mmCIF file of C-alpha atoms in Angstrom:
data_model
loop_
_atom_site.group_PDB
_atom_site.id
_atom_site.type_symbol
_atom_site.label_atom_id
_atom_site.label_comp_id
_atom_site.label_asym_id
_atom_site.label_seq_id
_atom_site.Cartn_x
_atom_site.Cartn_y
_atom_site.Cartn_z
ATOM 1 C CA MET A 1 78.833 147.433 124.283
ATOM 2 C CA ILE A 2 80.782 145.005 126.885
ATOM 3 C CA LEU A 3 78.495 143.036 128.380
ATOM 4 C CA GLN A 4 79.079 142.512 132.492
ATOM 5 C CA PRO A 5 76.289 139.986 134.339
ATOM 6 C CA GLU A 6 76.026 142.269 137.208
ATOM 7 C CA THR A 7 75.001 145.479 135.154
ATOM 8 C CA LEU A 8 73.158 143.022 132.411
ATOM 9 C CA SER A 9 69.290 144.196 132.676
ATOM 10 C CA GLN A 10 70.384 147.508 133.800
ATOM 11 C CA ASP A 11 72.585 147.695 130.307
ATOM 12 C CA VAL A 12 70.103 145.976 127.965
ATOM 13 C CA LEU A 13 67.341 148.150 129.158
ATOM 14 C CA ALA A 14 69.230 151.265 128.293
ATOM 15 C CA PHE A 15 69.974 149.900 125.329
ATOM 16 C CA MET A 16 66.756 149.180 123.942
ATOM 17 C CA ARG A 17 65.574 152.764 125.196
ATOM 18 C CA LYS A 18 67.894 154.330 122.848
ATOM 19 C CA THR A 19 67.742 151.889 119.990
ATOM 20 C CA SER A 20 63.590 151.904 119.722
ATOM 21 C CA ILE A 21 63.054 149.930 116.668
ATOM 22 C CA MET A 22 62.593 146.222 116.514
ATOM 23 C CA SER A 23 62.116 143.589 113.671
ATOM 24 C CA ALA A 24 59.400 140.985 114.734
ATOM 25 C CA ALA A 25 58.552 137.846 113.478
ATOM 26 C CA ILE A 26 54.631 137.160 113.812
ATOM 27 C CA ASN A 27 52.650 133.780 113.191
ATOM 28 C CA GLY A 28 50.655 135.588 111.099
ATOM 29 C CA ALA A 29 49.147 133.451 107.751
ATOM 30 C CA PRO A 30 51.611 133.476 105.972
ATOM 31 C CA PRO A 31 53.761 134.534 108.229
ATOM 32 C CA ILE A 32 54.882 138.508 109.142
ATOM 33 C CA SER A 33 58.160 139.982 109.082
ATOM 34 C CA THR A 34 57.994 143.782 110.500
ATOM 35 C CA VAL A 35 60.152 146.586 111.778
ATOM 36 C CA LEU A 36 58.176 148.432 114.737
ATOM 37 C CA LEU A 37 59.236 151.452 117.549
ATOM 38 C CA PHE A 38 58.277 150.101 120.192
ATOM 39 C CA THR A 39 58.974 151.508 124.320
ATOM 40 C CA VAL A 40 59.626 149.472 127.331
ATOM 41 C CA ASP A 41 59.018 149.442 131.108
ATOM 42 C CA ASP A 42 61.769 148.365 133.104
ATOM 43 C CA ASP A 43 60.394 145.311 133.823
ATOM 44 C CA PHE A 44 61.090 144.754 130.179
ATOM 45 C CA THR A 45 57.012 144.752 128.627
ATOM 46 C CA MET A 46 57.628 146.545 125.512
ATOM 47 C CA TYR A 47 54.695 148.406 123.813
ATOM 48 C CA PHE A 48 54.555 148.823 119.712
ATOM 49 C CA ALA A 49 50.852 150.343 117.760
ATOM 50 C CA THR A 50 50.164 149.105 114.744
ATOM 51 C CA LEU A 51 47.408 149.634 112.024
ATOM 52 C CA GLU A 52 44.222 148.132 112.822
ATOM 53 C CA GLY A 53 43.220 145.716 110.331
ATOM 54 C CA SER A 54 46.721 144.853 109.604
ATOM 55 C CA TYR A 55 48.288 141.620 108.752
ATOM 56 C CA LYS A 56 50.134 142.226 112.050
ATOM 57 C CA VAL A 57 47.113 143.080 114.276
ATOM 58 C CA ARG A 58 45.300 139.918 112.303
ATOM 59 C CA GLY A 59 48.601 137.779 113.099
ATOM 60 C CA LEU A 60 48.990 138.494 116.535
ATOM 61 C CA GLN A 61 45.216 137.969 117.399
ATOM 62 C CA LYS A 62 45.783 134.498 116.509
ATOM 63 C CA ASP A 63 47.823 133.695 118.998
ATOM 64 C CA GLY A 64 49.933 136.605 119.988
ATOM 65 C CA GLN A 65 52.739 134.807 119.656
ATOM 66 C CA MET A 66 56.144 137.054 118.131
ATOM 67 C CA SER A 67 59.781 137.071 118.213
ATOM 68 C CA ILE A 68 62.135 140.259 118.058
ATOM 69 C CA ALA A 69 65.418 141.096 117.306
ATOM 70 C CA ILE A 70 67.245 144.210 118.224
ATOM 71 C CA TRP A 71 70.809 145.462 117.143
ATOM 72 C CA GLU A 72 72.579 147.836 116.601
ATOM 73 C CA HIS A 73 76.337 147.400 114.198
ATOM 74 C CA HIS A 74 79.173 147.062 116.424
ATOM 75 C CA GLU A 75 77.517 147.408 119.839
ATOM 76 C CA LEU A 76 74.607 145.072 121.023
ATOM 77 C CA TYR A 77 72.471 142.313 119.535
ATOM 78 C CA LEU A 78 69.364 140.954 121.486
ATOM 79 C CA GLN A 79 66.853 138.323 120.631
ATOM 80 C CA GLY A 80 64.088 137.258 122.361
ATOM 81 C CA SER A 81 60.311 135.921 122.199
ATOM 82 C CA GLY A 82 56.940 136.672 124.059
ATOM 83 C CA VAL A 83 53.358 137.239 123.923
ATOM 84 C CA ALA A 84 51.728 140.354 122.716
ATOM 85 C CA SER A 85 48.036 141.313 123.617
ATOM 86 C CA ILE A 86 45.874 144.306 122.663
ATOM 87 C CA VAL A 87 46.089 146.949 125.186
ATOM 88 C CA ALA A 88 42.389 147.962 125.875
ATOM 89 C CA ASP A 89 42.680 150.778 128.733
ATOM 90 C CA PRO A 90 42.314 153.899 126.602
ATOM 91 C CA ASN A 91 44.404 155.818 129.123
ATOM 92 C CA LYS A 92 47.520 153.420 129.054
ATOM 93 C CA VAL A 93 47.014 153.651 125.268
ATOM 94 C CA THR A 94 47.416 157.064 125.250
ATOM 95 C CA LYS A 95 50.127 157.506 127.838
ATOM 96 C CA ILE A 96 51.844 154.358 125.672
ATOM 97 C CA VAL A 97 50.984 156.344 122.006
ATOM 98 C CA ASP A 98 53.043 159.474 123.449
ATOM 99 C CA ARG A 99 55.998 156.926 125.126
ATOM 100 C CA LEU A 100 55.996 155.796 121.081
ATOM 101 C CA ALA A 101 56.194 159.769 120.206
ATOM 102 C CA ASP A 102 59.032 160.011 122.265
ATOM 103 C CA SER A 103 61.397 157.220 121.488
ATOM 104 C CA ALA A 104 60.836 158.326 117.978
ATOM 105 C CA VAL A 105 62.441 161.612 118.682
ATOM 106 C CA ASN A 106 65.615 160.531 119.412
ATOM 107 C CA ILE A 107 66.200 158.235 116.139
ATOM 108 C CA ALA A 108 67.878 160.210 113.380
ATOM 109 C CA ASP A 109 66.014 160.083 109.798
ATOM 110 C CA PHE A 110 63.254 157.954 111.289
ATOM 111 C CA TRP A 111 59.925 158.848 111.346
ATOM 112 C CA PRO A 112 57.052 155.472 111.571
ATOM 113 C CA PRO A 113 54.464 155.291 109.747
ATOM 114 C CA VAL A 114 52.331 154.737 113.038
ATOM 115 C CA LEU A 115 53.027 158.302 114.069
ATOM 116 C CA GLN A 116 51.126 159.220 111.288
ATOM 117 C CA ILE A 117 47.903 157.095 111.917
ATOM 118 C CA LYS A 118 45.061 160.056 112.428
ATOM 119 C CA GLY A 119 42.555 159.400 114.530
ATOM 120 C CA HIS A 120 41.559 156.067 116.574
ATOM 121 C CA ASP A 121 42.680 153.786 113.989
ATOM 122 C CA TYR A 122 45.304 152.213 115.720
ATOM 123 C CA VAL A 123 45.904 149.233 117.846
ATOM 124 C CA VAL A 124 48.179 149.468 121.089
ATOM 125 C CA PHE A 125 49.950 145.819 121.925
ATOM 126 C CA GLU A 126 51.368 144.768 124.869
ATOM 127 C CA LEU A 127 54.559 142.281 124.709
ATOM 128 C CA LYS A 128 55.472 140.007 127.428
ATOM 129 C CA LEU A 129 58.350 138.303 127.002
ATOM 130 C CA SER A 130 59.167 135.045 127.594
ATOM 131 C CA TRP A 131 63.104 135.049 126.673
ATOM 132 C CA LEU A 132 65.634 137.617 126.045
ATOM 133 C CA ARG A 133 68.905 137.144 125.221
ATOM 134 C CA ALA A 134 71.972 139.655 124.339
ATOM 135 C CA ARG A 135 75.268 139.169 122.278
ATOM 136 C CA ASP A 136 77.789 141.627 122.740
ATOM 137 C CA LEU A 137 79.023 143.038 119.373
ATOM 138 C CA SER A 138 81.968 145.367 120.150
ATOM 139 C CA ASP A 139 84.072 141.914 119.403
ATOM 140 C CA THR A 140 85.013 141.467 115.818
ATOM 141 C CA THR A 141 85.169 137.789 116.248
ATOM 142 C CA ILE A 142 83.064 135.673 114.058
ATOM 143 C CA VAL A 143 84.309 132.145 114.709
ATOM 144 C CA GLU A 144 83.348 131.035 118.090
ATOM 145 C CA LYS A 145 83.478 127.893 119.732
ATOM 146 C CA THR A 146 81.021 128.994 122.852
ATOM 147 C CA THR A 147 77.708 131.181 122.072
ATOM 148 C CA LYS A 148 78.801 134.581 123.353
ATOM 149 C CA PHE A 149 74.876 134.925 123.912
ATOM 150 C CA MET A 150 73.767 135.860 127.570
ATOM 151 C CA GLU A 151 70.537 135.244 128.900
ATOM 152 C CA VAL A 152 68.921 138.634 130.328
ATOM 153 C CA PRO A 153 67.264 137.780 133.577
ATOM 154 C CA LEU A 154 63.584 139.291 133.033
ATOM 155 C CA ASP A 155 62.465 138.952 136.771
ATOM 156 C CA GLU A 156 64.429 141.142 138.586
#
């Protein structure tokens, strides 16, 4: 994907919606890494769900800090971080879980375990990114003298 500054935010949002899977690092004790299904709003607010009482939930309750990575081979690589908090509004939780299920439909050969959680044994989180950057992976050049990452404006 060739990134252009004038369409960067829209292109990154479209990529995130198409991909819907992120790797995450969470400041737990011990630190936690995981893969999560997500959905994203137009303002780059991200949502994900996980099993209640899990290491992820306990780590995020500590301070909410998490880093993410999203990538697709030969296309795009995103890095970012922010603060996650629990979504308490039951109506919003229901809408987000529906959006997560819709996201999973577009992913070939992937059925995330969170969608198999019965009843109310899951927690939905909202992730407010403090920064996000994108790197075009369509270029096959590995050696570079300057970074090819582009900062994604989150306040547009």
